[in-house]
């Protein structure tokens, strides 16, 4: 009853921002993302009738009660589906230190959903896996698939029509995504709290919902046509609108810091000089920049000039969930 799965994180081009159902993780709007070829989580799940409780190890360390409870609550959904009341050892490795400030919940819950459902003997297809992963963290439902992915918000109250679907394979479009780590000074408002506060209090939220519908249509057609200028423009505008909603919240908040703005200005400068680079920002101060592969070196050089940039990770579109053998996992752990 052991299974091991690996999932990559993803970066949204059209953001998921706001829930219509917090318990089932049902979103207010559909979203579109690229699954990356880095920042993955590899998770082994082993169910055993001999365990009195779930055990959760992250990067080789046993996690505290609070973190373990989150995993247990998620495993409960899988136990109910399988009709089996049995506990598990969850052994998870993150390829990027959580301290680097990159969200690992998308890759984490995608890998956990895949490994746990396989280990318990459920034979789920990708759509069903996506529905399960969504209930750990919304964005995780998109990491089941590789390449360009849409999460359809769905209409049903039970969430059975709220799942991800692949739009374009990762091998079909050779883009570069830079994940730029900037100096971080403030404590962050977690995305879960940030989106809740915005939905409840920001008068700009209705404008967001109206705009996102149009931007989704543009983004999906740009992906189908592999039109980089169109996708670049729409993803940057979409990110700016998401962040604009937070300024209208009560109390107001903003994820950007000075260093965030330095990167944004550098991207605008690149475009003024004829280089197609566009940024997007999630619920934190770091920035992701997207360009065509041919411009990778020039964009990287421009980003490296900035004194407030701490680290630049160069990513490309990557694959969806994969399953590993026990020996693969052991070798990996020894390497890390
Ligand atoms: O990824 O409350 O999935 O579409 O990253 O766990 O469902 O961590 F910029 C924000 C991700 C939100 C946009 O939220 O929230 C995106 C965001 P949860 P997530």
Tab-separated table of C-alpha atoms and ligand atoms in Angstrom:
chain	number	residue	atom	x	y	z
A	1	UNK	CA	0.000	0.000	0.000
A	2	UNK	CA	2.780	2.442	-0.840
A	3	UNK	CA	2.823	4.847	-3.795
A	4	UNK	CA	5.145	7.700	-4.726
A	5	UNK	CA	4.213	10.657	-6.895
A	6	UNK	CA	5.917	13.802	-8.024
A	7	UNK	CA	4.227	17.058	-9.046
A	8	UNK	CA	5.612	20.388	-10.222
A	9	UNK	CA	4.362	23.748	-9.103
A	10	UNK	CA	2.554	26.045	-11.513
A	11	UNK	CA	2.367	29.747	-12.122
A	12	UNK	CA	-0.954	31.383	-12.988
A	13	UNK	CA	-1.220	33.538	-16.112
A	14	UNK	CA	-4.857	34.299	-15.310
A	15	UNK	CA	-5.167	34.235	-11.529
A	16	UNK	CA	-7.441	32.299	-9.224
A	17	UNK	CA	-8.471	34.993	-6.777
A	18	UNK	CA	-11.467	34.433	-4.514
A	19	UNK	CA	-13.584	31.485	-3.426
A	20	UNK	CA	-17.311	30.919	-3.705
A	21	UNK	CA	-17.035	27.952	-1.328
A	22	UNK	CA	-14.181	27.867	1.185
A	23	UNK	CA	-14.750	24.304	2.341
A	24	UNK	CA	-14.707	22.735	-1.108
A	25	UNK	CA	-12.185	25.215	-2.548
A	26	UNK	CA	-14.522	26.372	-5.290
A	27	UNK	CA	-13.274	29.483	-7.070
A	28	UNK	CA	-15.145	32.611	-8.106
A	29	UNK	CA	-13.369	32.595	-11.464
A	30	UNK	CA	-11.616	30.211	-13.840
A	31	UNK	CA	-7.828	30.470	-14.146
A	32	UNK	CA	-5.000	29.525	-16.526
A	33	UNK	CA	-1.473	28.449	-15.609
A	34	UNK	CA	1.821	27.004	-16.798
A	35	UNK	CA	3.192	24.007	-14.950
A	36	UNK	CA	6.925	24.532	-14.391
A	37	UNK	CA	9.801	22.096	-14.813
A	38	UNK	CA	11.179	22.947	-11.357
A	39	UNK	CA	9.989	23.361	-7.788
A	40	UNK	CA	8.499	19.960	-7.389
A	41	UNK	CA	7.318	17.903	-4.480
A	42	UNK	CA	7.930	14.171	-4.312
A	43	UNK	CA	5.672	12.377	-1.864
A	44	UNK	CA	5.518	8.814	-0.684
A	45	UNK	CA	2.344	7.621	1.037
A	46	UNK	CA	2.178	4.339	2.862
A	47	UNK	CA	-1.073	3.226	4.478
A	48	UNK	CA	-0.801	0.686	7.255
A	49	UNK	CA	-3.346	-0.916	9.587
A	50	UNK	CA	-0.647	-0.826	12.285
A	51	UNK	CA	-0.613	2.977	12.563
A	52	UNK	CA	-2.681	4.696	15.264
A	53	UNK	CA	-2.400	8.114	13.582
A	54	UNK	CA	-1.036	9.773	10.448
A	55	UNK	CA	2.628	10.739	10.429
A	56	UNK	CA	3.900	13.564	8.218
A	57	UNK	CA	7.567	14.051	7.342
A	58	UNK	CA	8.679	17.074	5.319
A	59	UNK	CA	12.233	17.011	3.967
A	60	UNK	CA	13.068	14.247	6.427
A	61	UNK	CA	11.759	16.019	9.546
A	62	UNK	CA	8.602	15.025	11.364
A	63	UNK	CA	6.150	17.928	11.234
A	64	UNK	CA	4.206	19.297	14.216
A	65	UNK	CA	0.577	18.578	15.099
A	66	UNK	CA	-0.863	21.534	13.216
A	67	UNK	CA	0.851	20.670	9.927
A	68	UNK	CA	0.034	16.984	10.364
A	69	UNK	CA	-3.635	17.844	10.983
A	70	UNK	CA	-3.809	19.597	7.586
A	71	UNK	CA	-2.508	16.476	5.897
A	72	UNK	CA	-4.871	14.249	7.899
A	73	UNK	CA	-7.881	16.327	6.930
A	74	UNK	CA	-6.909	15.925	3.301
A	75	UNK	CA	-6.299	12.176	3.674
A	76	UNK	CA	-9.765	11.891	5.262
A	77	UNK	CA	-11.326	12.777	1.889
A	78	UNK	CA	-9.356	9.981	0.254
A	79	UNK	CA	-10.208	7.516	3.041
A	80	UNK	CA	-13.920	8.315	2.647
A	81	UNK	CA	-13.725	7.801	-1.128
A	82	UNK	CA	-11.952	4.479	-0.702
A	83	UNK	CA	-14.136	3.399	2.230
A	84	UNK	CA	-11.015	2.510	4.233
A	85	UNK	CA	-10.269	3.689	7.735
A	86	UNK	CA	-6.501	3.377	7.762
A	87	UNK	CA	-3.678	5.766	8.666
A	88	UNK	CA	-0.599	6.664	6.658
A	89	UNK	CA	3.009	7.745	6.755
A	90	UNK	CA	3.417	10.692	4.382
A	91	UNK	CA	7.022	11.378	3.462
A	92	UNK	CA	7.408	14.527	1.365
A	93	UNK	CA	10.444	16.168	-0.217
A	94	UNK	CA	10.304	19.699	-1.605
A	95	UNK	CA	12.854	20.553	-4.289
A	96	UNK	CA	12.995	24.179	-3.185
A	97	UNK	CA	13.430	25.234	0.421
A	98	UNK	CA	10.108	26.537	1.712
A	99	UNK	CA	12.119	29.428	3.127
A	100	UNK	CA	12.891	30.632	-0.396
A	101	UNK	CA	9.402	32.086	-0.372
A	102	UNK	CA	7.887	30.092	-3.196
A	103	UNK	CA	4.521	28.524	-2.639
A	104	UNK	CA	4.751	24.769	-2.416
A	105	UNK	CA	1.081	24.064	-1.745
A	106	UNK	CA	0.279	23.491	-5.441
A	107	UNK	CA	2.968	20.860	-6.012
A	108	UNK	CA	2.468	19.513	-2.474
A	109	UNK	CA	-1.230	18.741	-2.686
A	110	UNK	CA	-1.013	17.528	-6.298
A	111	UNK	CA	1.686	15.003	-5.327
A	112	UNK	CA	-0.160	14.008	-2.155
A	113	UNK	CA	-3.473	13.502	-3.975
A	114	UNK	CA	-1.801	11.291	-6.566
A	115	UNK	CA	0.306	9.228	-4.153
A	116	UNK	CA	-2.402	8.784	-1.508
A	117	UNK	CA	-5.164	7.809	-3.921
A	118	UNK	CA	-2.887	5.280	-5.629
A	119	UNK	CA	-1.603	3.874	-2.343
A	120	UNK	CA	-5.108	3.316	-1.005
A	121	UNK	CA	-6.108	1.497	-4.173
A	122	UNK	CA	-8.319	4.113	-5.836
A	123	UNK	CA	-7.933	4.087	-9.567
A	124	UNK	CA	-8.640	7.757	-10.355
A	125	UNK	CA	-8.279	9.450	-13.713
A	126	UNK	CA	-6.606	12.857	-14.007
A	127	UNK	CA	-9.862	14.761	-13.792
A	128	UNK	CA	-10.829	13.011	-10.569
A	129	UNK	CA	-7.339	13.613	-9.192
A	130	UNK	CA	-7.655	17.274	-10.051
A	131	UNK	CA	-10.930	17.494	-8.095
A	132	UNK	CA	-9.258	15.888	-5.068
A	133	UNK	CA	-6.086	18.009	-5.255
A	134	UNK	CA	-8.231	21.156	-5.456
A	135	UNK	CA	-9.566	20.414	-1.971
A	136	UNK	CA	-6.064	20.671	-0.500
A	137	UNK	CA	-5.201	23.941	-2.209
A	138	UNK	CA	-7.077	25.411	-5.158
A	139	UNK	CA	-4.049	25.955	-7.386
A	140	UNK	CA	-2.968	22.315	-6.835
A	141	UNK	CA	-5.708	21.098	-9.187
A	142	UNK	CA	-3.777	22.658	-12.101
A	143	UNK	CA	-0.504	20.865	-11.252
A	144	UNK	CA	-1.975	17.461	-12.158
A	145	UNK	CA	-1.359	18.369	-15.807
A	146	UNK	CA	1.790	19.583	-17.539
A	147	UNK	CA	2.131	22.562	-19.857
A	148	UNK	CA	-0.664	25.100	-20.195
A	149	UNK	CA	-3.699	24.321	-18.077
A	150	UNK	CA	-7.125	25.806	-17.393
A	151	UNK	CA	-9.023	25.358	-14.140
A	152	UNK	CA	-12.688	25.636	-14.980
A	153	UNK	CA	-14.517	27.178	-12.077
A	154	UNK	CA	-17.639	25.053	-12.560
A	155	UNK	CA	-21.165	25.889	-11.448
A	156	UNK	CA	-22.190	22.981	-9.248
A	157	UNK	CA	-22.405	23.232	-5.483
A	158	UNK	CA	-20.696	19.857	-4.992
A	159	UNK	CA	-17.661	20.964	-7.041
A	160	UNK	CA	-17.726	18.005	-9.399
A	161	UNK	CA	-17.431	20.300	-12.420
A	162	UNK	CA	-14.581	22.367	-10.944
A	163	UNK	CA	-11.397	20.783	-12.277
A	164	UNK	CA	-8.351	21.437	-14.436
A	165	UNK	CA	-8.004	20.609	-18.115
A	166	UNK	CA	-4.901	20.664	-20.319
A	167	UNK	CA	-4.780	23.381	-22.988
A	168	UNK	CA	-1.362	22.817	-24.594
A	169	UNK	CA	1.404	20.297	-23.959
A	170	UNK	CA	4.621	21.582	-22.352
A	171	UNK	CA	6.633	20.564	-25.412
A	172	UNK	CA	4.499	22.681	-27.712
A	173	UNK	CA	5.653	26.146	-26.684
A	174	UNK	CA	9.198	26.972	-25.691
A	175	UNK	CA	8.896	29.803	-23.200
A	176	UNK	CA	11.109	30.819	-20.312
A	177	UNK	CA	9.714	31.681	-16.901
A	178	UNK	CA	12.071	33.411	-14.475
A	179	UNK	CA	11.213	33.140	-10.839
A	180	UNK	CA	12.824	36.146	-9.237
A	181	UNK	CA	13.395	36.191	-5.512
A	182	UNK	CA	13.638	39.691	-4.074
A	183	UNK	CA	14.527	40.945	-0.634
A	184	UNK	CA	11.554	40.429	1.613
A	185	UNK	CA	10.968	42.674	4.602
A	186	UNK	CA	7.392	42.262	5.713
A	187	UNK	CA	5.340	39.402	7.050
A	188	UNK	CA	2.976	38.281	4.364
A	189	UNK	CA	-0.785	38.081	4.149
A	190	UNK	CA	-1.333	34.469	3.094
A	191	UNK	CA	-3.165	34.072	-0.199
A	192	UNK	CA	-6.066	32.355	1.524
A	193	UNK	CA	-6.619	35.287	3.888
A	194	UNK	CA	-5.858	37.845	1.165
A	195	UNK	CA	-8.438	36.519	-1.252
A	196	UNK	CA	-11.068	36.200	1.476
A	197	UNK	CA	-10.598	39.779	2.638
A	198	UNK	CA	-10.723	41.043	-0.928
A	199	UNK	CA	-13.933	39.183	-1.824
A	200	UNK	CA	-15.607	40.398	1.370
A	201	UNK	CA	-14.521	44.033	1.422
A	202	UNK	CA	-12.994	45.334	-1.815
A	203	UNK	CA	-15.312	47.386	-4.039
A	204	UNK	CA	-12.899	46.574	-6.881
A	205	UNK	CA	-13.636	42.853	-6.670
A	206	UNK	CA	-16.665	43.040	-8.973
A	207	UNK	CA	-14.471	44.785	-11.560
A	208	UNK	CA	-11.966	41.942	-11.255
A	209	UNK	CA	-14.638	39.326	-11.954
A	210	UNK	CA	-15.899	41.201	-14.982
A	211	UNK	CA	-12.409	41.706	-16.445
A	212	UNK	CA	-11.217	38.167	-15.811
A	213	UNK	CA	-13.956	36.697	-18.003
A	214	UNK	CA	-12.707	38.676	-21.000
A	215	UNK	CA	-9.061	38.015	-20.181
A	216	UNK	CA	-9.656	34.253	-20.034
A	217	UNK	CA	-11.012	34.258	-23.569
A	218	UNK	CA	-8.006	36.251	-24.807
A	219	UNK	CA	-5.517	34.061	-22.936
A	220	UNK	CA	-6.942	30.778	-24.180
A	221	UNK	CA	-6.995	31.922	-27.764
A	222	UNK	CA	-3.407	33.268	-27.451
A	223	UNK	CA	-2.282	29.864	-26.147
A	224	UNK	CA	-4.074	28.034	-28.960
A	225	UNK	CA	-2.359	30.344	-31.493
A	226	UNK	CA	0.936	30.503	-29.580
A	227	UNK	CA	0.774	34.265	-29.848
A	228	UNK	CA	3.364	35.454	-27.346
A	229	UNK	CA	2.633	39.174	-27.472
A	230	UNK	CA	-1.039	38.601	-26.773
A	231	UNK	CA	-0.485	36.175	-23.890
A	232	UNK	CA	2.222	38.445	-22.440
A	233	UNK	CA	0.039	41.529	-22.448
A	234	UNK	CA	-2.976	39.788	-20.994
A	235	UNK	CA	-1.088	37.969	-18.220
A	236	UNK	CA	0.571	41.180	-17.028
A	237	UNK	CA	-2.713	43.113	-17.068
A	238	UNK	CA	-4.440	40.304	-15.215
A	239	UNK	CA	-1.819	40.297	-12.454
A	240	UNK	CA	-2.047	44.072	-12.072
A	241	UNK	CA	-5.826	43.874	-11.725
A	242	UNK	CA	-5.588	41.157	-9.094
A	243	UNK	CA	-3.237	43.298	-7.033
A	244	UNK	CA	-5.426	46.372	-7.548
A	245	UNK	CA	-8.257	44.589	-5.727
A	246	UNK	CA	-6.136	44.335	-2.573
A	247	UNK	CA	-5.752	48.113	-2.379
A	248	UNK	CA	-9.523	48.419	-2.101
A	249	UNK	CA	-9.797	45.843	0.685
A	250	UNK	CA	-10.492	46.757	4.311
A	251	UNK	CA	-7.961	46.828	5.860
A	252	UNK	CA	-6.062	47.470	2.620
A	253	UNK	CA	-2.915	45.558	1.795
A	254	UNK	CA	-0.349	45.255	-0.968
A	255	UNK	CA	1.956	42.327	-1.732
A	256	UNK	CA	4.526	44.470	-3.540
A	257	UNK	CA	7.643	45.824	-1.921
A	258	UNK	CA	10.211	48.280	-3.281
A	259	UNK	CA	12.202	45.468	-4.847
A	260	UNK	CA	9.076	44.122	-6.546
A	261	UNK	CA	8.644	47.452	-8.244
A	262	UNK	CA	12.311	47.528	-9.309
A	263	UNK	CA	11.733	44.297	-11.238
A	264	UNK	CA	8.471	45.553	-12.760
A	265	UNK	CA	10.184	48.697	-14.008
A	266	UNK	CA	13.048	46.695	-15.468
A	267	UNK	CA	10.552	44.582	-17.414
A	268	UNK	CA	8.875	47.740	-18.763
A	269	UNK	CA	12.324	49.047	-19.699
A	270	UNK	CA	13.057	45.825	-21.597
A	271	UNK	CA	9.820	46.204	-23.521
A	272	UNK	CA	10.581	49.839	-24.301
A	273	UNK	CA	13.758	48.460	-25.900
A	274	UNK	CA	11.846	45.980	-28.013
A	275	UNK	CA	12.300	42.827	-25.916
A	276	UNK	CA	9.136	40.875	-25.196
A	277	UNK	CA	9.159	40.231	-21.447
A	278	UNK	CA	6.107	40.353	-19.179
A	279	UNK	CA	5.685	39.953	-15.433
A	280	UNK	CA	3.218	38.367	-13.105
A	281	UNK	CA	3.094	38.415	-9.301
A	282	UNK	CA	1.330	36.127	-6.824
A	283	UNK	CA	0.497	36.643	-3.164
A	284	UNK	CA	3.982	37.829	-2.197
A	285	UNK	CA	6.765	40.228	-3.211
A	286	UNK	CA	8.518	37.929	-5.713
A	287	UNK	CA	8.069	38.374	-9.448
A	288	UNK	CA	7.842	35.898	-12.331
A	289	UNK	CA	8.908	37.061	-15.779
A	290	UNK	CA	7.915	35.327	-18.963
A	291	UNK	CA	9.716	35.628	-22.298
A	292	UNK	CA	10.385	33.625	-25.418
A	293	UNK	CA	13.347	31.266	-25.222
A	294	UNK	CA	15.287	33.310	-27.800
A	295	UNK	CA	15.335	36.294	-25.402
A	296	UNK	CA	16.236	34.287	-22.297
A	297	UNK	CA	19.843	35.449	-21.987
A	298	UNK	CA	19.087	39.143	-22.515
A	299	UNK	CA	16.243	39.143	-20.021
A	300	UNK	CA	18.329	37.262	-17.463
A	301	UNK	CA	21.168	39.776	-17.849
A	302	UNK	CA	18.783	42.698	-17.295
A	303	UNK	CA	17.313	41.100	-14.170
A	304	UNK	CA	20.762	40.294	-12.789
A	305	UNK	CA	21.670	43.999	-12.876
A	306	UNK	CA	19.190	44.798	-10.116
A	307	UNK	CA	20.786	45.056	-6.665
A	308	UNK	CA	17.593	44.070	-4.832
A	309	UNK	CA	17.263	40.792	-6.752
A	310	UNK	CA	18.523	37.953	-4.574
A	311	UNK	CA	18.161	34.951	-6.807
A	312	UNK	CA	16.889	34.135	-10.278
A	313	UNK	CA	15.541	30.669	-11.072
A	314	UNK	CA	15.243	29.850	-14.777
A	315	UNK	CA	12.246	27.628	-15.487
A	316	UNK	CA	10.473	26.232	-18.526
A	317	UNK	CA	7.117	24.549	-19.020
A	318	UNK	CA	7.137	21.163	-17.297
A	319	UNK	CA	5.170	17.963	-16.996
A	320	UNK	CA	2.220	16.948	-14.874
A	321	UNK	CA	2.100	14.310	-12.154
A	322	UNK	CA	4.409	11.302	-12.518
A	323	UNK	CA	4.733	8.171	-10.388
A	324	UNK	CA	8.050	6.895	-9.073
A	325	UNK	CA	9.292	3.537	-7.903
A	326	UNK	CA	10.438	3.035	-4.302
A	327	UNK	CA	14.084	2.796	-5.397
A	328	UNK	CA	13.858	6.110	-7.352
A	329	UNK	CA	12.602	7.808	-4.205
A	330	UNK	CA	15.332	6.378	-1.969
A	331	UNK	CA	18.051	7.414	-4.433
A	332	UNK	CA	16.627	10.899	-4.604
A	333	UNK	CA	16.537	11.282	-0.862
A	334	UNK	CA	20.167	10.256	-0.632
A	335	UNK	CA	21.125	12.848	-3.262
A	336	UNK	CA	19.367	15.677	-1.384
B	1	LIG	O1	-2.193	30.641	-8.381
B	1	LIG	O2	-6.565	28.920	-0.451
B	1	LIG	O3	-4.098	27.904	-4.299
B	1	LIG	O4	-3.982	31.296	-9.449
B	1	LIG	O5	-1.282	32.223	-6.420
B	1	LIG	O6	-4.909	27.103	-0.977
B	1	LIG	O7	-6.877	27.508	-2.463
B	1	LIG	O8	-2.560	28.983	-2.586
B	1	LIG	F1	-1.681	35.001	-6.618
B	1	LIG	C1	-2.455	34.247	-5.958
B	1	LIG	C2	-3.212	30.778	-5.154
B	1	LIG	C3	-3.501	32.177	-5.474
B	1	LIG	C4	-3.106	32.781	-7.873
B	1	LIG	O9	-3.983	30.415	-4.057
B	1	LIG	O10	-5.032	29.195	-2.322
B	1	LIG	C5	-3.086	31.463	-8.599
B	1	LIG	C6	-2.563	32.810	-6.447
B	1	LIG	P1	-5.891	28.128	-1.517
B	1	LIG	P2	-3.834	29.017	-3.330
